[in-house]
Amino acid sequence: MRGTIVASRVKYEVPTWNKIYDSLLNQSQKIQKQTEKIDLILGISKGGLIPARILADFLQVSEIITIQVKFYIGIAQTHDEPKIIQPLTVNLSGKKILVVDDIADTGKSLKIVIEHLESLGITEIKTATLYLNNRSVIKPDFYEEITDKWVVFPWEIKETVQKIVKEHKSKRERNREIKLLIESGLPEQTAEKVIKIVQ
């Protein structure tokens, strides 16, 4: 596990659903211009599931599968290395595959998935994420923004707030951290509702 990072030092970014949707629409247009037709979209669970589904709609790809990678255990905290806990069991030979995740933060999850696909003899692989962190060990073929912040997507708000509540014992620290989330784009009303659920 990486050393504990003091959460109050974490810089957050909380994109809206509209921003994400627009970003994926832009990305789909780039993919269509720069690649041959994609046969299959592989979403990395959990973060890549929703972007994968939206891209499948925009790209008119009917076949979507998932692979599950376990890596993050907290806010800006990971295991030493990612591990595939739900490997692929279908024959993908001859398919042009787009691997989708929400962010290439360390890039290690994308890297292990690409290596897994290559071990199965798959060679036509493209990768797409919404965000890229400069420290990532791999650069996706397609990404929309570069950030050094901890991105909190709409599909992980409760999970993030729950971790903040768990990691910060004092109410003052929790409130300060939630305030940072709100200042970074989380609607205050949503924050209040989620806090009531997790406490």
CSV table of C-alpha atoms in Angstrom, one decimal:
chain,number,residue,atom,x,y,z
A,1,MET,CA,0.0,0.0,0.0
A,2,ARG,CA,1.3,3.5,-0.8
A,3,GLY,CA,2.0,5.8,2.1
A,4,THR,CA,-1.1,7.5,3.5
A,5,ILE,CA,-1.7,10.8,2.0
A,6,VAL,CA,-3.3,13.5,4.2
A,7,ALA,CA,-6.7,14.0,2.5
A,8,SER,CA,-6.8,17.7,3.2
A,9,ARG,CA,-3.8,18.1,0.9
A,10,VAL,CA,-5.7,16.4,-1.9
A,11,LYS,CA,-6.9,18.7,-4.7
A,12,TYR,CA,-10.3,17.6,-6.0
A,13,GLU,CA,-12.0,17.9,-9.3
A,14,VAL,CA,-15.7,17.0,-9.6
A,15,PRO,CA,-16.9,17.0,-13.2
A,16,THR,CA,-20.6,17.2,-13.9
A,17,TRP,CA,-22.6,14.7,-15.9
A,18,ASN,CA,-23.0,17.3,-18.7
A,19,LYS,CA,-19.2,17.8,-18.9
A,20,ILE,CA,-18.6,14.1,-19.0
A,21,TYR,CA,-21.2,13.5,-21.7
A,22,ASP,CA,-19.8,16.3,-23.8
A,23,SER,CA,-16.2,15.1,-23.4
A,24,LEU,CA,-17.2,11.6,-24.5
A,25,LEU,CA,-19.1,12.9,-27.5
A,26,ASN,CA,-15.9,14.8,-28.5
A,27,GLN,CA,-13.8,11.7,-27.8
A,28,SER,CA,-16.1,9.5,-30.0
A,29,GLN,CA,-15.6,11.9,-32.9
A,30,LYS,CA,-11.8,11.7,-32.5
A,31,ILE,CA,-12.0,7.9,-32.3
A,32,GLN,CA,-14.1,7.7,-35.5
A,33,LYS,CA,-11.7,10.0,-37.4
A,34,GLN,CA,-8.5,8.3,-36.3
A,35,THR,CA,-9.3,4.6,-36.1
A,36,GLU,CA,-11.0,1.9,-38.1
A,37,LYS,CA,-14.4,0.7,-36.8
A,38,ILE,CA,-14.2,-0.7,-33.3
A,39,ASP,CA,-15.6,-4.2,-32.9
A,40,LEU,CA,-15.8,-4.4,-29.2
A,41,ILE,CA,-15.5,-2.1,-26.2
A,42,LEU,CA,-13.9,-3.4,-23.0
A,43,GLY,CA,-14.8,-1.4,-19.9
A,44,ILE,CA,-12.5,-1.6,-16.9
A,45,SER,CA,-14.7,-2.1,-13.9
A,46,LYS,CA,-15.7,-0.1,-12.0
A,47,GLY,CA,-14.7,3.3,-13.2
A,48,GLY,CA,-14.8,2.6,-16.9
A,49,LEU,CA,-18.3,1.0,-17.0
A,50,ILE,CA,-20.3,4.2,-17.6
A,51,PRO,CA,-17.9,5.8,-20.1
A,52,ALA,CA,-17.8,2.5,-22.0
A,53,ARG,CA,-21.5,2.4,-22.3
A,54,ILE,CA,-21.8,6.0,-23.5
A,55,LEU,CA,-19.0,5.5,-26.0
A,56,ALA,CA,-20.7,2.4,-27.3
A,57,ASP,CA,-23.7,4.5,-28.0
A,58,PHE,CA,-21.8,7.2,-29.8
A,59,LEU,CA,-19.6,4.7,-31.7
A,60,GLN,CA,-22.6,2.4,-32.4
A,61,VAL,CA,-20.7,-0.6,-31.0
A,62,SER,CA,-23.1,-3.3,-29.9
A,63,GLU,CA,-20.6,-5.6,-28.1
A,64,ILE,CA,-19.5,-4.5,-24.6
A,65,ILE,CA,-17.7,-6.6,-22.1
A,66,THR,CA,-16.0,-5.8,-18.8
A,67,ILE,CA,-12.8,-6.7,-16.9
A,68,GLN,CA,-12.4,-6.0,-13.2
A,69,VAL,CA,-9.2,-4.6,-11.8
A,70,LYS,CA,-8.6,-4.1,-8.1
A,71,PHE,CA,-6.2,-1.3,-7.2
A,72,TYR,CA,-7.5,1.7,-5.2
A,73,ILE,CA,-8.3,1.3,-1.6
A,74,GLY,CA,-8.9,4.9,-0.6
A,75,ILE,CA,-8.6,8.5,-1.7
A,76,ALA,CA,-5.2,8.6,-3.4
A,77,GLN,CA,-4.2,5.2,-1.8
A,78,THR,CA,-3.5,2.0,-3.7
A,79,HIS,CA,-2.3,-1.5,-3.3
A,80,ASP,CA,1.3,-1.9,-4.5
A,81,GLU,CA,0.1,-3.3,-7.9
A,82,PRO,CA,-3.2,-3.7,-9.6
A,83,LYS,CA,-4.7,-7.2,-9.9
A,84,ILE,CA,-7.2,-8.5,-12.4
A,85,ILE,CA,-9.9,-10.2,-10.3
A,86,GLN,CA,-12.4,-10.8,-13.2
A,87,PRO,CA,-10.4,-11.9,-16.2
A,88,LEU,CA,-11.7,-12.3,-19.7
A,89,THR,CA,-13.2,-15.7,-20.6
A,90,VAL,CA,-14.4,-15.0,-24.2
A,91,ASN,CA,-12.5,-15.5,-27.5
A,92,LEU,CA,-11.5,-12.0,-28.8
A,93,SER,CA,-9.3,-13.1,-31.6
A,94,GLY,CA,-9.5,-10.8,-34.7
A,95,LYS,CA,-11.4,-8.1,-32.8
A,96,LYS,CA,-10.5,-4.4,-32.8
A,97,ILE,CA,-10.9,-3.5,-29.2
A,98,LEU,CA,-11.3,-0.2,-27.4
A,99,VAL,CA,-10.3,-0.4,-23.7
A,100,VAL,CA,-12.1,2.3,-21.7
A,101,ASP,CA,-11.5,3.6,-18.2
A,102,ASP,CA,-12.5,6.9,-16.5
A,103,ILE,CA,-8.9,8.0,-15.7
A,104,ALA,CA,-5.3,7.0,-16.3
A,105,ASP,CA,-4.1,8.1,-12.9
A,106,THR,CA,-1.1,5.9,-12.3
A,107,GLY,CA,-1.9,4.1,-15.6
A,108,LYS,CA,-1.2,0.7,-14.0
A,109,SER,CA,-4.7,-0.6,-14.4
A,110,LEU,CA,-4.7,0.2,-18.1
A,111,LYS,CA,-1.2,-1.4,-18.4
A,112,ILE,CA,-2.2,-4.7,-16.8
A,113,VAL,CA,-5.3,-4.9,-19.0
A,114,ILE,CA,-3.3,-4.3,-22.2
A,115,GLU,CA,-0.8,-7.0,-21.1
A,116,HIS,CA,-3.6,-9.4,-20.4
A,117,LEU,CA,-5.1,-8.8,-23.8
A,118,GLU,CA,-1.7,-9.2,-25.5
A,119,SER,CA,-1.2,-12.5,-23.6
A,120,LEU,CA,-4.5,-13.7,-25.2
A,121,GLY,CA,-3.0,-12.8,-28.7
A,122,ILE,CA,-5.0,-9.6,-29.1
A,123,THR,CA,-3.0,-7.0,-31.0
A,124,GLU,CA,-5.5,-4.4,-32.3
A,125,ILE,CA,-6.0,-2.5,-29.0
A,126,LYS,CA,-6.8,1.2,-28.5
A,127,THR,CA,-7.3,2.9,-25.1
A,128,ALA,CA,-9.5,5.8,-24.0
A,129,THR,CA,-10.0,7.6,-20.8
A,130,LEU,CA,-11.6,10.9,-19.8
A,131,TYR,CA,-8.6,12.1,-17.8
A,132,LEU,CA,-4.9,11.6,-17.9
A,133,ASN,CA,-2.6,12.2,-14.9
A,134,ASN,CA,1.0,13.3,-15.8
A,135,ARG,CA,2.4,10.6,-13.6
A,136,SER,CA,0.6,7.8,-15.5
A,137,VAL,CA,3.0,5.1,-16.7
A,138,ILE,CA,0.9,4.8,-19.9
A,139,LYS,CA,-0.6,7.4,-22.2
A,140,PRO,CA,-4.0,6.4,-23.5
A,141,ASP,CA,-4.6,6.7,-27.3
A,142,PHE,CA,-7.5,9.0,-26.5
A,143,TYR,CA,-8.1,11.3,-23.5
A,144,GLU,CA,-9.8,14.6,-23.0
A,145,GLU,CA,-8.1,16.3,-20.1
A,146,ILE,CA,-4.8,16.3,-18.2
A,147,THR,CA,-5.1,16.7,-14.5
A,148,ASP,CA,-3.0,16.3,-11.3
A,149,LYS,CA,-6.2,16.4,-9.1
A,150,TRP,CA,-8.1,13.6,-7.5
A,151,VAL,CA,-11.1,13.3,-9.8
A,152,VAL,CA,-14.5,12.4,-8.2
A,153,PHE,CA,-16.9,11.2,-10.9
A,154,PRO,CA,-20.7,11.3,-10.4
A,155,TRP,CA,-20.7,7.5,-10.1
A,156,GLU,CA,-18.5,7.5,-7.1
A,157,ILE,CA,-19.7,10.4,-4.9
A,158,LYS,CA,-21.1,8.3,-2.1
A,159,GLU,CA,-18.0,6.1,-2.1
A,160,THR,CA,-15.8,9.1,-1.8
A,161,VAL,CA,-17.8,10.8,0.9
A,162,GLN,CA,-17.9,7.5,2.8
A,163,LYS,CA,-14.1,7.2,2.7
A,164,ILE,CA,-13.8,10.8,3.9
A,165,VAL,CA,-16.1,10.1,6.9
A,166,LYS,CA,-14.2,6.9,7.7
A,167,GLU,CA,-10.7,8.5,7.4
A,168,HIS,CA,-11.5,11.6,9.4
A,169,LYS,CA,-12.5,11.0,12.9
A,170,SER,CA,-13.2,14.6,13.9
A,171,LYS,CA,-16.3,16.3,12.6
A,172,ARG,CA,-14.2,19.4,11.9
A,173,GLU,CA,-11.8,17.6,9.6
A,174,ARG,CA,-14.7,15.9,7.8
A,175,ASN,CA,-16.5,19.2,7.2
A,176,ARG,CA,-13.3,20.8,5.9
A,177,GLU,CA,-12.8,17.9,3.4
A,178,ILE,CA,-16.4,18.0,2.3
A,179,LYS,CA,-16.1,21.8,1.8
A,180,LEU,CA,-13.2,21.2,-0.5
A,181,LEU,CA,-15.3,18.8,-2.5
A,182,ILE,CA,-18.1,21.4,-2.8
A,183,GLU,CA,-15.6,24.1,-3.8
A,184,SER,CA,-14.4,21.7,-6.5
A,185,GLY,CA,-17.8,21.2,-8.1
A,186,LEU,CA,-19.9,18.9,-5.9
A,187,PRO,CA,-23.4,20.4,-5.5
A,188,GLU,CA,-23.9,21.3,-1.8
A,189,GLN,CA,-27.4,19.8,-1.8
A,190,THR,CA,-26.0,16.5,-3.1
A,191,ALA,CA,-23.2,16.5,-0.5
A,192,GLU,CA,-25.8,17.1,2.3
A,193,LYS,CA,-27.9,14.2,1.1
A,194,VAL,CA,-25.0,11.8,0.7
A,195,ILE,CA,-23.6,12.7,4.2
A,196,LYS,CA,-27.0,11.7,5.8
A,197,ILE,CA,-26.8,8.4,4.0
A,198,VAL,CA,-23.3,7.4,5.0
A,199,GLN,CA,-23.3,8.6,8.6
